[in-house]
Every structure is written in structure tokens, then in C-alpha cells.
Short mmCIF file of C-alpha atoms and ligand atoms in Angstrom, two decimals:
data_model
loop_
_atom_site.label_atom_id
_atom_site.label_comp_id
_atom_site.label_asym_id
_atom_site.label_seq_id
_atom_site.Cartn_x
_atom_site.Cartn_y
_atom_site.Cartn_z
CA UNK A 1 -5.69 10.31 19.83
CA UNK A 2 -3.96 10.70 16.27
CA UNK A 3 -3.82 8.24 13.55
CA UNK A 4 -0.36 6.74 12.75
CA UNK A 5 0.47 7.11 9.14
CA UNK A 6 3.45 4.51 9.25
CA UNK A 7 1.54 1.82 6.97
CA UNK A 8 -1.93 1.37 5.56
CA UNK A 9 -3.34 -0.03 9.08
CA UNK A 10 -3.62 3.81 9.87
CA UNK A 11 -3.91 2.99 13.15
CA UNK A 12 -6.45 5.43 15.14
CA UNK A 13 -5.39 5.23 18.49
CA UNK A 14 -1.87 6.89 18.95
CA UNK A 15 -1.10 8.85 22.12
CA UNK A 16 1.62 11.29 22.36
CA UNK A 17 2.19 12.63 25.86
CA UNK A 18 5.34 14.41 26.82
CA UNK A 19 7.07 13.47 23.58
CA UNK A 20 6.59 9.75 24.45
CA UNK A 21 4.59 7.82 21.69
CA UNK A 22 2.15 5.28 22.98
CA UNK A 23 0.26 2.38 21.25
CA UNK A 24 2.41 2.63 18.00
CA UNK A 25 4.67 -0.44 16.77
CA UNK A 26 8.11 0.43 16.47
CA UNK A 27 7.84 1.47 12.95
CA UNK A 28 4.78 3.86 13.75
CA UNK A 29 6.84 5.17 16.60
CA UNK A 30 9.73 6.32 14.16
CA UNK A 31 7.37 8.40 12.00
CA UNK A 32 6.96 10.82 14.85
CA UNK A 33 10.55 11.40 15.20
CA UNK A 34 11.18 14.59 13.42
CA UNK A 35 15.03 14.57 13.48
CA UNK A 36 15.74 14.31 9.99
CA UNK A 37 13.68 17.40 8.72
CA UNK A 38 14.68 18.53 5.04
CA UNK A 39 15.53 22.10 4.30
CA UNK A 40 14.96 23.86 0.90
CA UNK A 41 17.86 23.68 -1.47
CA UNK A 42 18.73 24.39 -5.12
CA UNK A 43 21.61 22.27 -6.56
CA UNK A 44 22.76 21.14 -2.89
CA UNK A 45 22.76 24.85 -1.80
CA UNK A 46 20.10 25.99 1.01
CA UNK A 47 17.81 28.59 0.05
CA UNK A 48 14.35 29.74 0.83
CA UNK A 49 11.20 27.65 0.14
CA UNK A 50 9.72 30.07 -2.76
CA UNK A 51 13.12 30.10 -4.40
CA UNK A 52 12.88 26.13 -4.26
CA UNK A 53 9.41 26.08 -5.81
CA UNK A 54 10.37 28.66 -8.52
CA UNK A 55 13.25 26.50 -9.76
CA UNK A 56 10.90 23.32 -9.46
CA UNK A 57 8.37 25.07 -11.43
CA UNK A 58 10.88 25.88 -14.17
CA UNK A 59 12.29 22.20 -14.38
CA UNK A 60 8.85 20.86 -14.81
CA UNK A 61 7.76 23.29 -17.31
CA UNK A 62 9.69 21.76 -20.34
CA UNK A 63 10.32 18.20 -21.64
CA UNK A 64 8.87 14.86 -20.54
CA UNK A 65 8.03 14.74 -17.03
CA UNK A 66 7.00 12.02 -14.48
CA UNK A 67 5.27 12.46 -11.06
CA UNK A 68 6.19 9.43 -8.91
CA UNK A 69 5.77 8.57 -5.20
CA UNK A 70 2.37 9.78 -3.81
CA UNK A 71 1.50 6.80 -1.38
CA UNK A 72 2.10 8.77 1.83
CA UNK A 73 0.60 12.12 1.17
CA UNK A 74 -3.21 12.92 1.90
CA UNK A 75 -6.09 12.50 -0.75
CA UNK A 76 -6.30 16.15 -1.17
CA UNK A 77 -2.66 16.44 -2.16
CA UNK A 78 -3.05 13.60 -4.47
CA UNK A 79 -5.64 15.17 -6.16
CA UNK A 80 -3.70 18.30 -6.79
CA UNK A 81 -0.46 16.03 -7.89
CA UNK A 82 -3.12 14.20 -10.64
CA UNK A 83 -4.23 17.59 -11.91
CA UNK A 84 -0.61 18.82 -12.12
CA UNK A 85 0.29 15.67 -14.03
CA UNK A 86 -2.74 16.18 -16.37
CA UNK A 87 -1.77 20.08 -16.88
CA UNK A 88 1.87 18.90 -17.62
CA UNK A 89 0.72 16.07 -19.94
CA UNK A 90 3.18 14.02 -17.86
CA UNK A 91 3.39 10.33 -16.72
CA UNK A 92 2.15 9.27 -13.34
CA UNK A 93 2.97 6.26 -11.16
CA UNK A 94 3.27 5.00 -7.59
CA UNK A 95 4.88 2.13 -5.80
CA UNK A 96 1.68 0.08 -6.45
CA UNK A 97 2.83 -0.95 -9.85
CA UNK A 98 5.54 -3.32 -8.28
CA UNK A 99 3.68 -3.40 -5.05
CA UNK A 100 -0.12 -4.77 -4.74
CA UNK A 101 -1.72 -2.59 -7.28
CA UNK A 102 -2.70 -5.44 -9.20
CA UNK A 103 -5.09 -6.70 -6.14
CA UNK A 104 -6.51 -3.28 -5.65
CA UNK A 105 -7.41 -2.97 -9.48
CA UNK A 106 -9.13 -6.33 -9.14
CA UNK A 107 -11.17 -5.06 -6.34
CA UNK A 108 -12.12 -1.81 -7.99
CA UNK A 109 -13.36 -3.57 -10.97
CA UNK A 110 -15.43 -6.05 -9.10
CA UNK A 111 -13.25 -9.07 -9.89
CA UNK A 112 -12.88 -10.06 -6.24
CA UNK A 113 -15.05 -9.40 -3.21
CA UNK A 114 -13.74 -7.31 -0.42
CA UNK A 115 -14.82 -6.04 3.13
CA UNK A 116 -13.49 -3.73 5.36
CA UNK A 117 -11.40 -4.24 8.65
CA UNK A 118 -14.22 -3.42 11.00
CA UNK A 119 -16.34 -6.25 9.40
CA UNK A 120 -13.54 -8.49 9.74
CA UNK A 121 -13.04 -7.75 13.17
CA UNK A 122 -16.91 -8.22 14.15
CA UNK A 123 -17.50 -11.44 11.96
CA UNK A 124 -14.83 -13.09 10.55
CA UNK A 125 -13.94 -16.71 11.30
CA UNK A 126 -11.39 -17.74 8.88
CA UNK A 127 -8.59 -15.19 8.88
CA UNK A 128 -6.14 -16.27 6.07
CA UNK A 129 -2.52 -14.64 5.58
CA UNK A 130 -1.32 -15.69 2.00
CA UNK A 131 2.32 -14.58 1.14
CA UNK A 132 2.56 -11.98 3.75
CA UNK A 133 3.95 -11.77 7.33
CA UNK A 134 2.12 -9.11 9.17
CA UNK A 135 3.62 -9.97 12.43
CA UNK A 136 6.67 -8.00 11.14
CA UNK A 137 5.33 -5.79 8.32
CA UNK A 138 1.91 -4.61 9.55
CA UNK A 139 2.71 -5.22 13.33
CA UNK A 140 -0.89 -4.18 14.48
CA UNK A 141 -2.94 -5.70 11.76
CA UNK A 142 -3.50 -8.99 14.04
CA UNK A 143 -4.06 -7.27 17.23
CA UNK A 144 -6.30 -4.29 16.07
CA UNK A 145 -8.29 -5.76 13.25
CA UNK A 146 -8.23 -9.30 12.54
CA UNK A 147 -7.30 -12.38 14.73
CA UNK A 148 -6.70 -11.32 18.60
CA UNK A 149 -9.79 -8.81 18.99
CA UNK A 150 -13.07 -9.70 20.19
CA UNK A 151 -15.87 -7.92 18.47
CA UNK A 152 -19.56 -8.49 16.94
CA UNK A 153 -20.34 -11.97 16.74
CA UNK A 154 -16.60 -13.16 17.50
CA UNK A 155 -16.73 -12.68 21.50
CA UNK A 156 -14.67 -15.94 22.75
CA UNK A 157 -11.34 -14.95 22.04
CA UNK A 158 -9.14 -16.22 19.12
CA UNK A 159 -8.27 -19.72 20.23
CA UNK A 160 -12.20 -20.48 19.66
CA UNK A 161 -13.75 -18.14 17.60
CA UNK A 162 -11.08 -17.40 14.90
CA UNK A 163 -9.17 -20.06 12.55
CA UNK A 164 -5.78 -19.01 11.55
CA UNK A 165 -4.61 -20.04 8.13
CA UNK A 166 -0.82 -18.81 7.03
CA UNK A 167 0.15 -20.03 3.41
CA UNK A 168 4.09 -18.97 2.97
CA UNK A 169 7.51 -20.40 1.54
CA UNK A 170 8.69 -20.44 5.06
CA UNK A 171 7.72 -20.59 8.48
CA UNK A 172 7.49 -16.72 9.15
CA UNK A 173 6.60 -15.16 12.21
CA UNK A 174 2.93 -15.05 11.51
CA UNK A 175 3.13 -18.88 10.48
CA UNK A 176 4.58 -19.53 13.94
CA UNK A 177 1.31 -18.14 15.45
CA UNK A 178 -0.69 -20.96 13.44
CA UNK A 179 -0.97 -23.58 16.61
CA UNK A 180 -4.47 -24.38 17.95
CA UNK A 181 -7.38 -24.08 15.37
CA UNK A 182 -4.91 -23.28 12.80
CA UNK A 183 -3.27 -24.41 9.61
CA UNK A 184 0.45 -23.53 8.19
CA UNK A 185 0.64 -24.42 4.48
CA UNK A 186 4.14 -24.46 3.25
CA UNK A 187 3.70 -23.13 -0.22
CA UNK A 188 6.11 -23.74 -3.46
CA UNK A 189 3.54 -22.84 -6.07
CA UNK A 190 0.96 -20.21 -5.32
CA UNK A 191 -1.11 -21.38 -8.47
CA UNK A 192 -1.01 -25.02 -7.27
CA UNK A 193 -2.51 -23.75 -4.00
CA UNK A 194 -5.38 -21.84 -5.98
CA UNK A 195 -6.05 -25.01 -8.00
CA UNK A 196 -5.99 -26.95 -4.71
CA UNK A 197 -9.13 -25.09 -3.55
CA UNK A 198 -10.79 -25.61 -6.89
CA UNK A 199 -10.09 -29.34 -6.77
CA UNK A 200 -11.30 -29.59 -3.08
CA UNK A 201 -14.47 -27.67 -4.12
CA UNK A 202 -14.93 -30.34 -7.07
CA UNK A 203 -14.62 -33.14 -4.63
CA UNK A 204 -11.20 -34.11 -5.78
CA UNK A 205 -8.08 -34.68 -3.57
CA UNK A 206 -6.13 -31.31 -3.38
CA UNK A 207 -2.21 -31.14 -4.42
CA UNK A 208 -1.93 -29.28 -0.98
CA UNK A 209 -3.93 -31.91 1.44
CA UNK A 210 -4.32 -29.18 4.06
CA UNK A 211 -6.72 -27.17 1.79
CA UNK A 212 -9.49 -29.85 2.62
CA UNK A 213 -9.61 -28.97 6.14
CA UNK A 214 -9.48 -24.98 5.42
CA UNK A 215 -12.33 -25.45 2.87
CA UNK A 216 -14.30 -27.24 5.60
CA UNK A 217 -13.45 -24.39 7.87
CA UNK A 218 -14.28 -21.70 5.41
CA UNK A 219 -17.68 -23.38 5.02
CA UNK A 220 -18.60 -22.48 8.60
CA UNK A 221 -19.12 -18.94 7.73
CA UNK A 222 -17.20 -15.48 7.01
CA UNK A 223 -13.61 -15.81 5.88
CA UNK A 224 -11.37 -13.32 4.78
CA UNK A 225 -7.89 -14.00 2.51
CA UNK A 226 -5.05 -11.08 3.00
CA UNK A 227 -2.75 -11.42 0.08
CA UNK A 228 0.78 -9.91 0.14
CA UNK A 229 3.75 -9.61 -2.26
CA UNK A 230 4.45 -13.21 -1.70
CA UNK A 231 1.04 -13.94 -3.46
CA UNK A 232 1.49 -11.32 -6.13
CA UNK A 233 4.90 -12.41 -7.29
CA UNK A 234 3.87 -16.19 -6.90
CA UNK A 235 0.81 -15.75 -9.22
CA UNK A 236 2.91 -13.72 -11.59
CA UNK A 237 0.25 -12.28 -13.30
CA UNK A 238 -1.90 -15.24 -13.86
CA UNK A 239 -4.91 -14.01 -11.97
CA UNK A 240 -7.83 -15.77 -13.77
CA UNK A 241 -7.69 -18.84 -11.90
CA UNK A 242 -7.30 -16.89 -8.71
CA UNK A 243 -10.77 -14.78 -9.55
CA UNK A 244 -12.36 -17.92 -10.35
CA UNK A 245 -11.24 -19.60 -7.25
CA UNK A 246 -12.93 -16.35 -5.36
CA UNK A 247 -16.22 -16.94 -7.54
CA UNK A 248 -16.42 -20.63 -6.86
CA UNK A 249 -15.92 -20.16 -2.84
CA UNK A 250 -18.45 -17.48 -2.86
CA UNK A 251 -21.00 -20.09 -4.38
CA UNK A 252 -20.65 -22.14 -1.29
CA UNK A 253 -19.70 -19.90 1.52
CA UNK A 254 -18.62 -16.12 2.15
CA UNK A 255 -15.09 -15.38 1.31
CA UNK A 256 -13.49 -11.80 1.08
CA UNK A 257 -10.16 -10.47 0.04
CA UNK A 258 -7.97 -7.61 1.29
CA UNK A 259 -4.57 -6.72 -0.03
CA UNK A 260 -2.06 -6.58 2.88
CA UNK A 261 0.83 -4.45 3.23
CA UNK A 262 1.60 -1.27 1.45
CA UNK A 263 2.18 2.49 2.16
CA UNK A 264 -0.26 4.54 4.21
CA UNK A 265 -2.30 5.86 1.45
CA UNK A 266 -1.29 3.68 -1.54
CA UNK A 267 -4.72 2.57 -2.09
CA UNK A 268 -6.02 6.29 -2.02
CA UNK A 269 -4.20 7.43 -4.89
CA UNK A 270 -5.15 4.16 -6.78
CA UNK A 271 -8.61 5.07 -6.26
CA UNK A 272 -8.20 8.60 -7.40
CA UNK A 273 -6.82 7.90 -10.48
CA UNK A 274 -9.20 5.01 -11.29
CA UNK A 275 -11.84 7.54 -10.88
CA UNK A 276 -10.32 9.82 -13.31
CA UNK A 277 -9.06 7.80 -15.95
CA UNK A 278 -10.08 4.23 -15.18
CA UNK A 279 -6.49 3.08 -14.69
CA UNK A 280 -4.76 2.72 -11.18
CA UNK A 281 -1.09 3.54 -12.22
CA UNK A 282 1.50 3.83 -14.79
CA UNK A 283 -0.75 6.63 -16.64
CA UNK A 284 0.38 8.94 -19.37
CA UNK A 285 -1.60 12.25 -19.49
CA UNK A 286 -0.17 13.00 -23.10
CA UNK A 287 -1.26 9.37 -24.31
CA UNK A 288 -4.18 8.79 -22.38
CA UNK A 289 -3.66 5.30 -21.54
CA UNK A 290 -1.89 3.17 -18.83
CA UNK A 291 0.84 0.62 -20.10
CA UNK A 292 3.32 -1.45 -18.53
CA UNK A 293 6.17 0.79 -20.19
CA UNK A 294 4.84 3.63 -18.29
CA UNK A 295 6.10 2.13 -15.01
CA UNK A 296 8.49 4.78 -13.23
CA UNK A 297 11.35 2.32 -13.24
CA UNK A 298 11.07 1.66 -17.07
CA UNK A 299 10.65 5.52 -17.70
CA UNK A 300 14.03 5.75 -16.22
CA UNK A 301 15.89 3.01 -17.62
CA UNK A 302 14.38 3.43 -21.13
CA UNK A 303 15.24 7.36 -20.80
CA UNK A 304 11.81 8.63 -21.76
CA UNK A 305 11.94 11.55 -19.11
CA UNK A 306 13.76 14.54 -18.67
CA UNK A 307 12.55 15.31 -15.05
CA UNK A 308 10.76 13.91 -12.25
CA UNK A 309 8.91 15.10 -9.50
CA UNK A 310 8.88 12.70 -6.64
CA UNK A 311 6.82 13.47 -3.79
CA UNK A 312 6.13 11.24 -0.45
CA UNK A 313 8.59 8.64 -1.58
CA UNK A 314 12.28 7.54 -1.50
CA UNK A 315 12.93 5.65 -4.81
CA UNK A 316 16.87 5.65 -4.41
CA UNK A 317 16.11 3.71 -1.20
CA UNK A 318 13.61 1.41 -2.71
CA UNK A 319 14.44 0.79 -6.54
CA UNK A 320 17.26 -1.33 -7.72
CA UNK A 321 20.60 0.80 -8.06
CA UNK A 322 20.73 0.63 -11.85
CA UNK A 323 17.20 2.47 -11.90
CA UNK A 324 17.93 4.91 -9.18
CA UNK A 325 21.26 5.91 -10.84
CA UNK A 326 19.47 7.21 -13.77
CA UNK A 327 17.32 9.40 -11.45
CA UNK A 328 20.92 11.14 -11.00
CA UNK A 329 21.08 11.63 -14.42
CA UNK A 330 17.74 13.64 -15.09
CA UNK A 331 16.17 16.89 -13.30
CA UNK A 332 14.90 15.81 -10.09
CA UNK A 333 12.68 17.77 -7.75
CA UNK A 334 11.74 16.28 -4.18
CA UNK A 335 8.81 17.06 -2.13
CA UNK A 336 9.46 15.59 1.39
CA UNK A 337 9.46 16.36 5.10
CA UNK A 338 12.75 14.33 5.62
CA UNK A 339 16.05 14.19 4.26
CA UNK A 340 16.36 10.68 2.17
CA UNK A 341 18.46 8.91 -0.40
CA UNK A 342 16.84 10.85 -3.02
CA UNK A 343 16.80 14.25 -1.78
CA UNK A 344 20.66 13.91 -1.38
CA UNK A 345 20.75 13.47 -5.35
CA UNK A 346 17.96 16.13 -6.13
CA UNK A 347 18.35 19.11 -7.99
CA UNK A 348 15.61 20.95 -5.96
CA UNK A 349 14.37 19.89 -2.63
CA UNK A 350 11.11 20.99 -1.28
CA UNK A 351 10.51 20.22 2.47
CA UNK A 352 6.80 19.73 3.17
CA UNK A 353 4.92 19.10 6.58
CA UNK A 354 4.89 15.54 7.93
CA UNK A 355 1.68 13.87 8.12
CA UNK A 356 0.10 13.56 10.75
CA UNK A 357 2.47 16.28 12.57
CA UNK A 358 2.36 19.13 10.73
CA UNK A 359 -0.60 18.56 8.33
CA UNK A 360 -3.68 16.28 8.30
CA UNK A 361 -6.00 15.16 5.41
CA UNK A 362 -7.90 12.38 4.34
CA UNK A 363 -6.10 8.69 3.90
CA UNK A 364 -7.49 5.40 2.65
CA UNK A 365 -6.63 2.21 4.67
CA UNK A 366 -6.01 -1.17 2.92
CA UNK A 367 -9.65 -1.95 3.03
CA UNK A 368 -10.49 1.36 1.24
CA UNK A 369 -12.21 2.91 4.18
CA UNK A 370 -11.28 6.86 4.26
CA UNK A 371 -10.18 8.31 7.61
CA UNK A 372 -9.55 12.12 8.34
CA UNK A 373 -6.45 12.36 9.98
CA UNK A 374 -6.26 15.54 12.29
CA UNK A 375 -2.50 16.88 12.64
CA UNK A 376 -0.80 17.83 16.00
CA UNK A 377 -0.13 21.12 14.88
CA UNK A 378 -0.49 23.22 11.42
CA UNK A 379 2.45 23.97 9.76
CA UNK A 380 2.47 26.40 6.47
CA UNK A 381 4.20 24.50 4.03
CA UNK A 382 1.88 21.33 3.41
CA UNK A 383 2.04 19.06 0.39
CA UNK A 384 -1.16 21.01 -0.54
CA UNK A 385 0.20 24.46 -0.47
CA UNK A 386 3.58 23.33 -2.23
CA UNK A 387 1.50 21.47 -4.77
CA UNK A 388 -0.61 24.25 -5.43
CA UNK A 389 2.03 26.84 -5.64
CA UNK A 390 3.81 24.65 -8.26
CA UNK A 391 0.56 24.35 -10.20
CA UNK A 392 0.18 28.05 -10.53
CA UNK A 393 3.76 28.40 -11.70
CA UNK A 394 3.97 25.75 -14.28
S1 SF4 B 1 0.66 -1.04 12.51
FE1 SF4 B 1 1.16 0.68 11.00
S2 SF4 B 1 -0.13 2.19 11.26
FE2 SF4 B 1 -0.04 1.02 13.08
S3 SF4 B 1 1.17 1.71 14.54
FE3 SF4 B 1 2.43 0.35 13.37
S4 SF4 B 1 3.09 1.52 11.58
FE4 SF4 B 1 1.61 2.76 12.46
#
């Protein structure tokens, strides 16, 4: 069995036989496809990997540098990238600054209680998806860890032993599962939904009437709220009421939070940087602080950097055009196992091994549990080896 590194579920039960991938969802199956492997290049010309690393080291040795991406590489490589950023007095940032980093930070700071997916499987009665559609974005979340599996105290099947709540602006595929023993709440204002829980706990009529029923189900035992991007952008930085809601809920019952839906090792990077600096992203080693203006896209727009090392990410594909266009104007080094839109505009491309095919390492699930990923085979140029070589040369 191998781990799938297609998303932060890190499914542990993938089987590969005669080139066929078993148990993975469609997204997971695609990561085992090696057809688009990158080649080492400098200024668009193919070269050997040592020459590409040498040129990358030259680029990164002068001017203002940002290191960006990092969310799909193992913790061992993330540690080296953080060390490299420190040595270069560079900026460092990852997808979490516009993804679910705020929630990870609240958990790390102890502002909201969290739990593990294994505990959810064995104990959770209310499974509450808020602003996320795992049916599409985390295809095996419901079947492997949360709603469908039997485990521990939950042996009677989902129709009796789980209560599903889905809060979303539209009737998503996940919301369509909310039939028997379930509630779908169509949300037009996430803060109003937070206030509704507080109103219901105070014995007042909640603005969203369904909250009264959900709260009475939550009082029956262990509940977990999975929050996604819809919740993050719905709250729009107004987290005080949100943390207050958790504090009040946990005075009367047991309610946890797990962020839902991000890259395979985003949380690993957030936790490593937090341990080292007290911040989870958007950090400047020169200034020793994290600021909103150190977000990678702002560094590009405001022309604060001369070069960037992109590792384990494809920002040209994910960032708005006016931001990614700026990436083409600076010196860009890409470390990636696969060809991508970003590698097409990079000055230097360094191909690395693909996790879990040619390299293993430690990865962290969305609930903060570390897993040890074994590779299918060992390739020479792992992310660790590439970053170690770069570190020696800068
Ligand atoms: S749910 Fe995520 S980790 Fe699991 S098989 Fe799909 S992509 Fe891979």
C-alpha cells in the first residue's frame, strides 16, 4: 500500500498493480501519471541537472529573493527550504496565505479546539461541512474518515450514527447527501450563521432557524466542523465571533474544528514555520516578521523581489494573470517533478522526484497527523538533494 499525496487526506491505502492504480479518486490517480516529467533547463535550453543547480544558485545569491510553494514537498525538504530562506534573508510564503492558513494558525495558537480524523471516525456524531464541498474537492474524505465509515463508538452506519450538516451558499454535491438525519443550511452570510449559534445558545430565536435543530443534535455528543474556503472568505477576517462560538459551544458540548481542503503538506509547512518563527506564512527573514504585504502575490505586484525559487507549486496556473505575468519579469527558478505553466516561463527548471513515486518523506494531514510516506522507488534527485545542493552553493 502507498500513500496518495494528491490532497491533505493523504489516503494510506493506494494499491498499484501492473501500472493500474486502485482505491485512489480520479485526482489521486492522476498524480501517479509520470507522462509530464520535467527536464533540467537554463533559459529554455535543456542541460544537465548540475548546470541547472549552479545557475539557480547564482540567481538566488543576489538581490531580494522569495521562496514560494512548498505545500506538496515532504517536511524534510520544507525544513531545508526554510533554512535556505534564512540564509538568504529571503521572504517565504505558501498557498496557505490565500487558502486555509488562518484556520491552521487559530488551531496552533489554541484559539479553536481541533481533533484527528481517526477520532472523528471513531467518535463523531455531528459531521458538519461549512463552506466546503468534499464530494468534489476531497473525494474520499467522507468515505475514509468522516460520514460513511463505521468505527469505535459509531458502529450502526451513517443513517443512524451520524448527523450530517452542510452549510453552503448553494446546494453542492455534498449538500445533496444531506437527506435523512441531516440538515442543509443555505448560507448568505457566514457571520450571521455564527451569530445564530450564539443566539440559539442564549435561548433566542436564531437568524437561521435550522441552527436550533443542529444545536440540539450537537448536544448529543462529539461534533466536528470542517471549514473550507467558503467559510474563510465568508468570515472575511472577522474571527472573534467564530472563536467565541467555539468557546461557548464547548461549555455545553464537545465541538472540534478541522480545516478542510488544501494541498497535501500545507499544514506541514505551516507548523514548521510556526515552530521556527511564531508565524505560519508571509514571513521575511530579513525583517524577522510576518506581514500581509509579504504575501507572494503582493511581493510580485509591488515589485519587491528580484528572483523567486518556486518549489512544489504552479503559481502561473493558480494566481491571477496580472500577478503571474510579473513572475515572467523576474528571475525564476522552478523545482518541480512535472512540466507546468510556471516551468514554461522559468529561467531555470530543476526536475525533482515525485512524491510518493521517486521520493518518500514525512507529510502532515489536514488534522496535523504526520505520516511516513514510503516511495515506490528511490530516485537520485529528491527535493532534499536539490535543496541541499542549492544551500551549499549560495
Ligand atoms: S482523496 Fe486526496 S489523498 Fe485520497 S486518493 Fe483522492 S487525491 Fe489522493
